[in-house]
C-alpha cells in the first residue's frame, strides 16, 4: 500500500494505538484519517453498534444524547464540535484528513475543515 485511509475517528486513543502499532512494525506509509461529523444521537448509536471497525466511546454517545435533547441542530452542532476536537488532536499525527459531508450536509464538513485554518 502507498497510503491508508482510516474509518471515521471518534476515539483518538484508538487511532494513536493504531499509529503506534504500524510504526513499531516499520510500516511508514501516509495515513489519512477519516472524519465524519455525526448529526444525531441515532447516527452516533448506529456508528457505535452497526459499523465494523468504528470505535465510538460511550462519552461521545452521551454528548450526542445531551445535545439531541436540545434539538436536531444542537445535535448536528455537537457532532461538528466532536469532529473539530478530533481534527485538532490528530492533525499532527496523520498525513491528511478525509472529511465527509454527512448525508450530503456539506456545510457541516466545511465547518470541520475550517478547523484547519487555526
Coordinates of N, CA, C and O in Angstrom, one line a residue:
X1 N 0.8 -1.2 0.0 CA 0.0 0.0 0.0 C 0.9 1.2 0.0 O 1.9 1.3 0.6
X2 N 0.4 2.3 -0.7 CA 1.1 3.5 -0.7 C 0.6 4.5 0.4 O 1.3 5.4 0.8
X3 N -0.6 4.3 0.8 CA -1.2 5.0 1.9 C -2.4 4.3 2.4 O -2.8 3.3 1.8
X4 N -2.9 4.7 3.6 CA -4.1 4.1 4.1 C -5.1 5.1 4.6 O -4.6 6.2 5.1
X5 N -6.4 4.8 4.5 CA -7.4 5.7 5.0 C -8.2 5.0 6.1 O -8.6 3.9 5.9
X6 N -8.3 5.7 7.2 CA -9.0 5.0 8.4 C -10.5 5.2 8.3 O -11.0 6.0 7.5
X7 N -11.2 4.4 9.1 CA -12.6 4.6 9.3 C -12.8 6.0 10.0 O -11.8 6.5 10.5
X8 N -14.0 6.5 10.1 CA -14.1 7.7 10.9 C -13.6 7.6 12.3 O -13.7 6.6 13.0
X9 N -12.9 8.6 12.7 CA -12.2 8.7 14.0 C -13.1 9.4 15.0 O -13.3 10.6 14.9
X10 N -13.5 8.6 16.1 CA -14.2 9.2 17.2 C -13.5 9.0 18.5 O -13.7 9.6 19.5
X11 N -12.5 8.0 18.4 CA -11.7 7.7 19.6 C -10.3 7.9 19.2 O -9.6 7.1 18.6
X12 N -9.7 9.1 19.7 CA -8.4 9.4 19.3 C -7.4 8.5 19.9 O -6.4 8.1 19.3
X13 N -7.6 7.9 21.1 CA -6.7 7.0 21.7 C -6.6 5.7 20.8 O -5.5 5.1 20.7
X14 N -7.7 5.3 20.2 CA -7.7 4.1 19.3 C -6.8 4.4 18.1 O -6.1 3.5 17.7
X15 N -7.0 5.6 17.6 CA -6.1 5.9 16.4 C -4.7 6.0 16.8 O -3.8 5.5 16.1
X16 N -4.4 6.5 18.0 CA -3.0 6.6 18.5 C -2.4 5.2 18.6 O -1.3 5.0 18.2
X17 N -3.2 4.3 19.2 CA -2.7 2.9 19.3 C -2.4 2.3 17.9 O -1.4 1.6 17.7
X18 N -3.3 2.5 17.0 CA -3.1 2.0 15.6 C -1.8 2.6 15.0 O -1.0 1.9 14.4
X19 N -1.6 3.9 15.1 CA -0.5 4.6 14.5 C 0.8 4.1 15.2 O 1.8 3.8 14.5
X20 N 0.8 3.9 16.5 CA 2.0 3.4 17.2 C 2.3 2.0 16.7 O 3.4 1.6 16.5
X21 N 1.3 1.1 16.6 CA 1.5 -0.3 16.2 C 2.0 -0.4 14.8 O 2.9 -1.2 14.5
X22 N 1.6 0.4 13.8 CA 2.1 0.3 12.5 C 3.5 0.8 12.4 O 4.4 0.3 11.7
X23 N 3.8 1.9 13.2 CA 5.2 2.4 13.2 C 6.2 1.4 13.9 O 7.3 1.2 13.4
X24 N 5.7 0.7 14.9 CA 6.5 -0.3 15.6 C 6.9 -1.4 14.6 O 7.9 -2.1 14.8
X25 N 6.0 -1.7 13.7 CA 6.2 -2.7 12.7 C 7.0 -2.2 11.5 O 7.1 -3.0 10.5
X26 N 7.4 -1.0 11.5 CA 8.2 -0.5 10.4 C 7.4 -0.1 9.2 O 7.9 0.1 8.1
X27 N 6.1 0.1 9.4 CA 5.2 0.5 8.3 C 5.2 2.0 8.3 O 4.6 2.6 9.2
X28 N 5.7 2.6 7.3 CA 5.8 4.0 7.2 C 5.2 4.6 6.0 O 5.8 5.1 5.1
X29 N 3.9 4.4 5.9 CA 3.1 4.9 4.8 C 2.2 6.1 5.4 O 1.9 6.1 6.5
X30 N 1.8 7.0 4.5 CA 1.0 8.1 5.0 C -0.4 7.5 5.4 O -0.9 6.6 4.7
X31 N -0.9 8.0 6.5 CA -2.2 7.7 7.0 C -3.1 8.9 6.9 O -2.8 10.0 7.3
X32 N -4.3 8.7 6.2 CA -5.3 9.7 6.1 C -6.4 9.3 7.0 O -7.0 8.2 6.9
X33 N -6.7 10.2 8.0 CA -7.8 9.9 9.0 C -9.1 10.3 8.4 O -9.3 11.4 8.0
X34 N -10.1 9.4 8.6 CA -11.5 9.7 8.2 C -12.1 10.5 9.3 O -12.0 10.2 10.5
X35 N -12.9 11.5 8.9 CA -13.6 12.4 9.8 C -15.0 12.5 9.3 O -15.3 12.9 8.1
X36 N -16.0 12.1 10.1 CA -17.4 12.1 9.7 C -18.2 12.8 10.9 O -18.4 12.2 11.9
X37 N -18.5 14.0 10.7 CA -19.3 14.7 11.8 C -20.7 14.0 11.9 O -21.4 14.0 11.0
X38 N -21.0 13.5 13.1 CA -22.3 12.9 13.3 C -23.3 14.0 13.4 O -23.1 15.2 13.8
X39 N -24.6 13.6 13.1 CA -25.6 14.6 13.0 C -26.7 14.4 14.1 O -27.6 15.3 14.2
X40 N -26.7 13.3 14.7 CA -27.8 13.0 15.7 C -27.3 11.8 16.6 O -26.3 11.1 16.4
X41 N -28.1 11.7 17.7 CA -27.9 10.6 18.6 C -28.1 9.2 17.8 O -27.3 8.3 18.0
X42 N -29.1 9.2 17.0 CA -29.3 7.9 16.2 C -28.1 7.6 15.4 O -27.7 6.5 15.3
X43 N -27.5 8.6 14.8 CA -26.3 8.5 13.9 C -25.1 7.9 14.8 O -24.4 7.0 14.4
X44 N -25.0 8.5 16.0 CA -23.9 8.1 16.9 C -24.1 6.6 17.3 O -23.1 5.8 17.3
X45 N -25.3 6.2 17.6 CA -25.6 4.9 18.0 C -25.4 3.9 16.9 O -24.9 2.8 17.1
X46 N -25.8 4.3 15.7 CA -25.6 3.4 14.5 C -24.1 3.2 14.3 O -23.6 2.1 14.1
X47 N -23.3 4.3 14.3 CA -21.9 4.2 14.1 C -21.2 3.3 15.2 O -20.4 2.5 14.9
X48 N -21.7 3.4 16.4 CA -21.1 2.6 17.5 C -21.5 1.1 17.4 O -20.6 0.3 17.6
X49 N -22.7 0.8 17.0 CA -23.1 -0.6 17.1 C -23.2 -1.3 15.7 O -23.2 -2.5 15.7
X50 N -23.2 -0.5 14.6 CA -23.5 -1.2 13.4 C -22.4 -1.1 12.3 O -22.5 -1.7 11.3
X51 N -21.4 -0.3 12.6 CA -20.3 -0.1 11.6 C -19.0 -0.7 12.1 O -18.4 -0.2 13.0
X52 N -18.7 -1.9 11.5 CA -17.5 -2.6 11.9 C -16.3 -1.7 11.8 O -16.1 -1.0 10.8
X53 N -15.4 -1.8 12.8 CA -14.2 -1.0 12.8 C -14.2 0.4 13.3 O -13.2 1.0 13.4
X54 N -15.4 0.9 13.5 CA -15.6 2.3 14.0 C -15.7 2.2 15.5 O -16.6 1.5 16.0
X55 N -14.9 2.9 16.2 CA -14.9 2.9 17.7 C -15.5 4.3 18.1 O -15.0 5.3 17.9
X56 N -16.7 4.2 18.8 CA -17.3 5.4 19.3 C -17.4 5.2 20.8 O -18.2 4.4 21.3
X57 N -16.6 6.0 21.6 CA -16.7 5.8 23.0 C -18.0 6.2 23.6 O -18.8 7.0 23.0
X58 N -18.4 5.6 24.8 CA -19.6 6.0 25.4 C -19.7 7.5 25.7 O -20.8 8.0 25.6
X59 N -18.6 8.1 26.0 CA -18.6 9.6 26.3 C -19.2 10.3 25.1 O -19.9 11.3 25.2
X60 N -18.8 9.9 23.9 CA -19.2 10.6 22.6 C -20.7 10.4 22.5 O -21.5 11.3 22.2
X61 N -21.2 9.2 22.7 CA -22.7 8.9 22.6 C -23.4 9.8 23.6 O -24.5 10.3 23.3
X62 N -22.9 9.9 24.8 CA -23.5 10.6 25.9 C -23.6 12.1 25.5 O -24.6 12.8 25.7
X63 N -22.5 12.6 24.9 CA -22.5 14.0 24.5 C -23.6 14.3 23.4 O -24.3 15.3 23.4
X64 N -23.7 13.3 22.5 CA -24.7 13.4 21.4 C -26.1 13.3 22.0 O -27.0 14.0 21.6
X65 N -26.3 12.5 23.0 CA -27.6 12.4 23.7 C -28.0 13.7 24.3 O -29.1 14.1 24.2
X66 N -27.1 14.3 25.1 CA -27.4 15.6 25.7 C -27.7 16.6 24.7 O -28.6 17.4 24.9
X67 N -27.0 16.7 23.6 CA -27.2 17.7 22.6 C -28.6 17.4 21.9 O -29.3 18.3 21.6
X68 N -28.9 16.1 21.6 CA -30.1 15.8 21.0 C -31.3 16.3 21.8 O -32.4 16.6 21.2
X69 N -31.2 16.3 23.1 CA -32.3 16.8 23.9 C -32.6 18.2 23.6 O -33.8 18.7 23.9
X70 N -31.7 19.0 23.1 CA -31.9 20.4 22.7 C -32.3 20.5 21.3 O -32.6 21.7 20.9
X71 N -32.4 19.5 20.5 CA -32.9 19.5 19.2 C -31.9 19.1 18.1 O -30.8 18.9 18.4
X72 N -32.4 18.9 16.9 CA -31.7 18.4 15.8 C -30.4 19.3 15.5 O -29.4 18.8 15.2
X73 N -30.6 20.6 15.5 CA -29.5 21.5 15.1 C -28.4 21.4 16.2 O -27.2 21.5 15.9
X74 N -28.8 21.3 17.5 CA -27.9 21.2 18.6 C -27.1 19.9 18.4 O -25.9 19.9 18.7
X75 N -27.7 18.9 18.0 CA -27.1 17.6 17.9 C -26.0 17.7 16.7 O -24.9 17.2 16.9
X76 N -26.4 18.3 15.6 CA -25.5 18.4 14.5 C -24.3 19.3 14.9 O -23.2 19.0 14.5
X77 N -24.6 20.4 15.7 CA -23.5 21.2 16.1 C -22.6 20.5 17.0 O -21.3 20.7 17.0
X78 N -23.1 19.6 17.9 CA -22.2 18.8 18.8 C -21.4 17.8 17.9 O -20.2 17.6 18.2
X79 N -22.0 17.3 16.9 CA -21.2 16.4 16.0 C -20.1 17.1 15.4 O -19.0 16.6 15.3
X80 N -20.3 18.3 14.9 CA -19.2 19.2 14.4 C -18.2 19.4 15.4 O -17.0 19.3 15.2
X81 N -18.6 19.8 16.6 CA -17.7 20.1 17.7 C -16.8 18.9 18.0 O -15.6 19.0 18.1
X82 N -17.4 17.7 18.0 CA -16.6 16.5 18.3 C -15.6 16.2 17.2 O -14.4 15.9 17.4
X83 N -16.0 16.4 15.9 CA -15.1 16.2 14.8 C -14.0 17.2 14.8 O -12.8 16.9 14.6
X84 N -14.3 18.5 15.2 CA -13.3 19.5 15.2 C -12.3 19.2 16.3 O -11.0 19.4 16.2
X85 N -12.7 18.7 17.5 CA -11.8 18.3 18.5 C -10.9 17.2 18.1 O -9.7 17.2 18.4
X86 N -11.5 16.2 17.4 CA -10.6 15.1 16.8 C -9.6 15.6 15.9 O -8.4 15.3 16.0
X87 N -10.0 16.5 15.0 CA -9.0 17.1 14.0 C -7.9 17.8 14.7 O -6.7 17.6 14.4
X88 N -8.2 18.6 15.7 CA -7.2 19.3 16.5 C -6.2 18.3 17.1 O -5.0 18.6 17.1
X89 N -6.7 17.2 17.6 CA -5.8 16.3 18.4 C -5.0 15.4 17.4 O -3.9 15.0 17.8
X90 N -5.5 15.1 16.2 CA -4.8 14.2 15.4 C -4.0 14.8 14.2 O -3.2 14.1 13.6
X91 N -4.3 16.0 13.9 CA -3.7 16.6 12.6 C -2.2 16.5 12.5 O -1.7 16.4 11.4
X92 N -1.5 16.5 13.6 CA -0.1 16.4 13.6 C 0.4 15.0 13.5 O 1.6 14.8 13.2
X93 N -0.4 14.0 13.6 CA 0.0 12.6 13.6 C -0.4 11.9 12.3 O 0.1 10.8 12.0
X94 N -1.1 12.5 11.4 CA -1.6 11.9 10.2 C -1.1 12.8 9.0 O -0.8 13.9 9.1
X95 N -1.1 12.1 7.8 CA -0.7 12.8 6.6 C -1.8 13.7 6.0 O -1.5 14.6 5.3
X96 N -3.0 13.4 6.4 CA -4.1 14.1 5.9 C -5.4 13.7 6.5 O -5.5 12.8 7.3
X97 N -6.5 14.4 6.1 CA -7.8 14.1 6.6 C -8.8 13.9 5.4 O -8.6 14.6 4.4
X98 N -9.7 13.0 5.6 CA -10.7 12.8 4.6 C -12.0 13.1 5.3 O -12.5 12.4 6.1
X99 N -12.5 14.4 5.1 CA -13.7 14.9 5.8 C -14.9 14.6 4.9 O -15.0 15.1 3.8
X100 N -15.9 13.9 5.5 CA -17.1 13.5 4.8 C -18.2 14.6 5.1 O -18.2 15.2 6.2
X101 N -19.1 14.7 4.1 CA -20.3 15.6 4.3 C -21.4 14.6 4.7 O -22.0 13.9 3.8
X102 N -21.8 14.5 6.0 CA -22.8 13.5 6.4 C -24.1 13.8 5.8 O -24.7 14.9 5.9
X103 N -24.6 12.8 5.1 CA -25.9 12.8 4.5 C -26.1 14.0 3.5 O -27.1 14.7 3.4
X104 N -25.0 14.4 2.9 CA -25.0 15.5 1.9 C -24.9 16.9 2.5 O -25.0 17.9 1.8
X105 N -24.7 16.9 3.8 CA -24.7 18.2 4.5 C -23.3 18.8 4.5 O -22.5 18.8 5.4
X106 N -23.0 19.4 3.3 CA -21.7 20.0 3.0 C -21.3 21.0 4.0 O -20.1 21.1 4.4
X107 N -22.3 21.8 4.5 CA -21.9 22.9 5.4 C -21.3 22.4 6.7 O -20.4 23.0 7.3
X108 N -21.7 21.1 7.1 CA -21.1 20.6 8.3 C -19.6 20.2 8.1 O -18.8 20.4 8.9
X109 N -19.4 19.6 6.9 CA -18.0 19.3 6.6 C -17.1 20.5 6.5 O -16.0 20.5 6.9
X110 N -17.7 21.6 5.9 CA -16.9 22.8 5.8 C -16.6 23.4 7.2 O -15.5 24.0 7.4
X111 N -17.5 23.3 8.1 CA -17.2 23.8 9.5 C -16.1 23.0 10.1 O -15.2 23.6 10.8
X112 N -16.0 21.7 9.8 CA -14.9 20.9 10.3 C -13.6 21.3 9.6 O -12.5 21.5 10.2
X113 N -13.6 21.5 8.3 CA -12.4 21.9 7.5 C -11.9 23.3 8.0 O -10.7 23.5 8.0
X114 N -12.8 24.2 8.4 CA -12.4 25.5 8.9 C -11.4 25.4 10.1 O -10.6 26.3 10.4
X115 N -11.5 24.2 10.8 CA -10.6 24.0 12.0 C -9.1 24.1 11.5 O -8.3 24.4 12.3
X116 N -8.9 23.7 10.3 CA -7.5 23.6 9.8 C -6.9 25.0 9.6 O -5.7 25.1 9.4
X117 N -7.7 26.1 9.6 CA -7.2 27.4 9.4 C -6.4 27.9 10.6 O -5.4 28.7 10.5
X118 N -6.7 27.4 11.8 CA -6.2 28.0 13.0 C -4.9 27.3 13.5 O -4.3 26.4 13.0

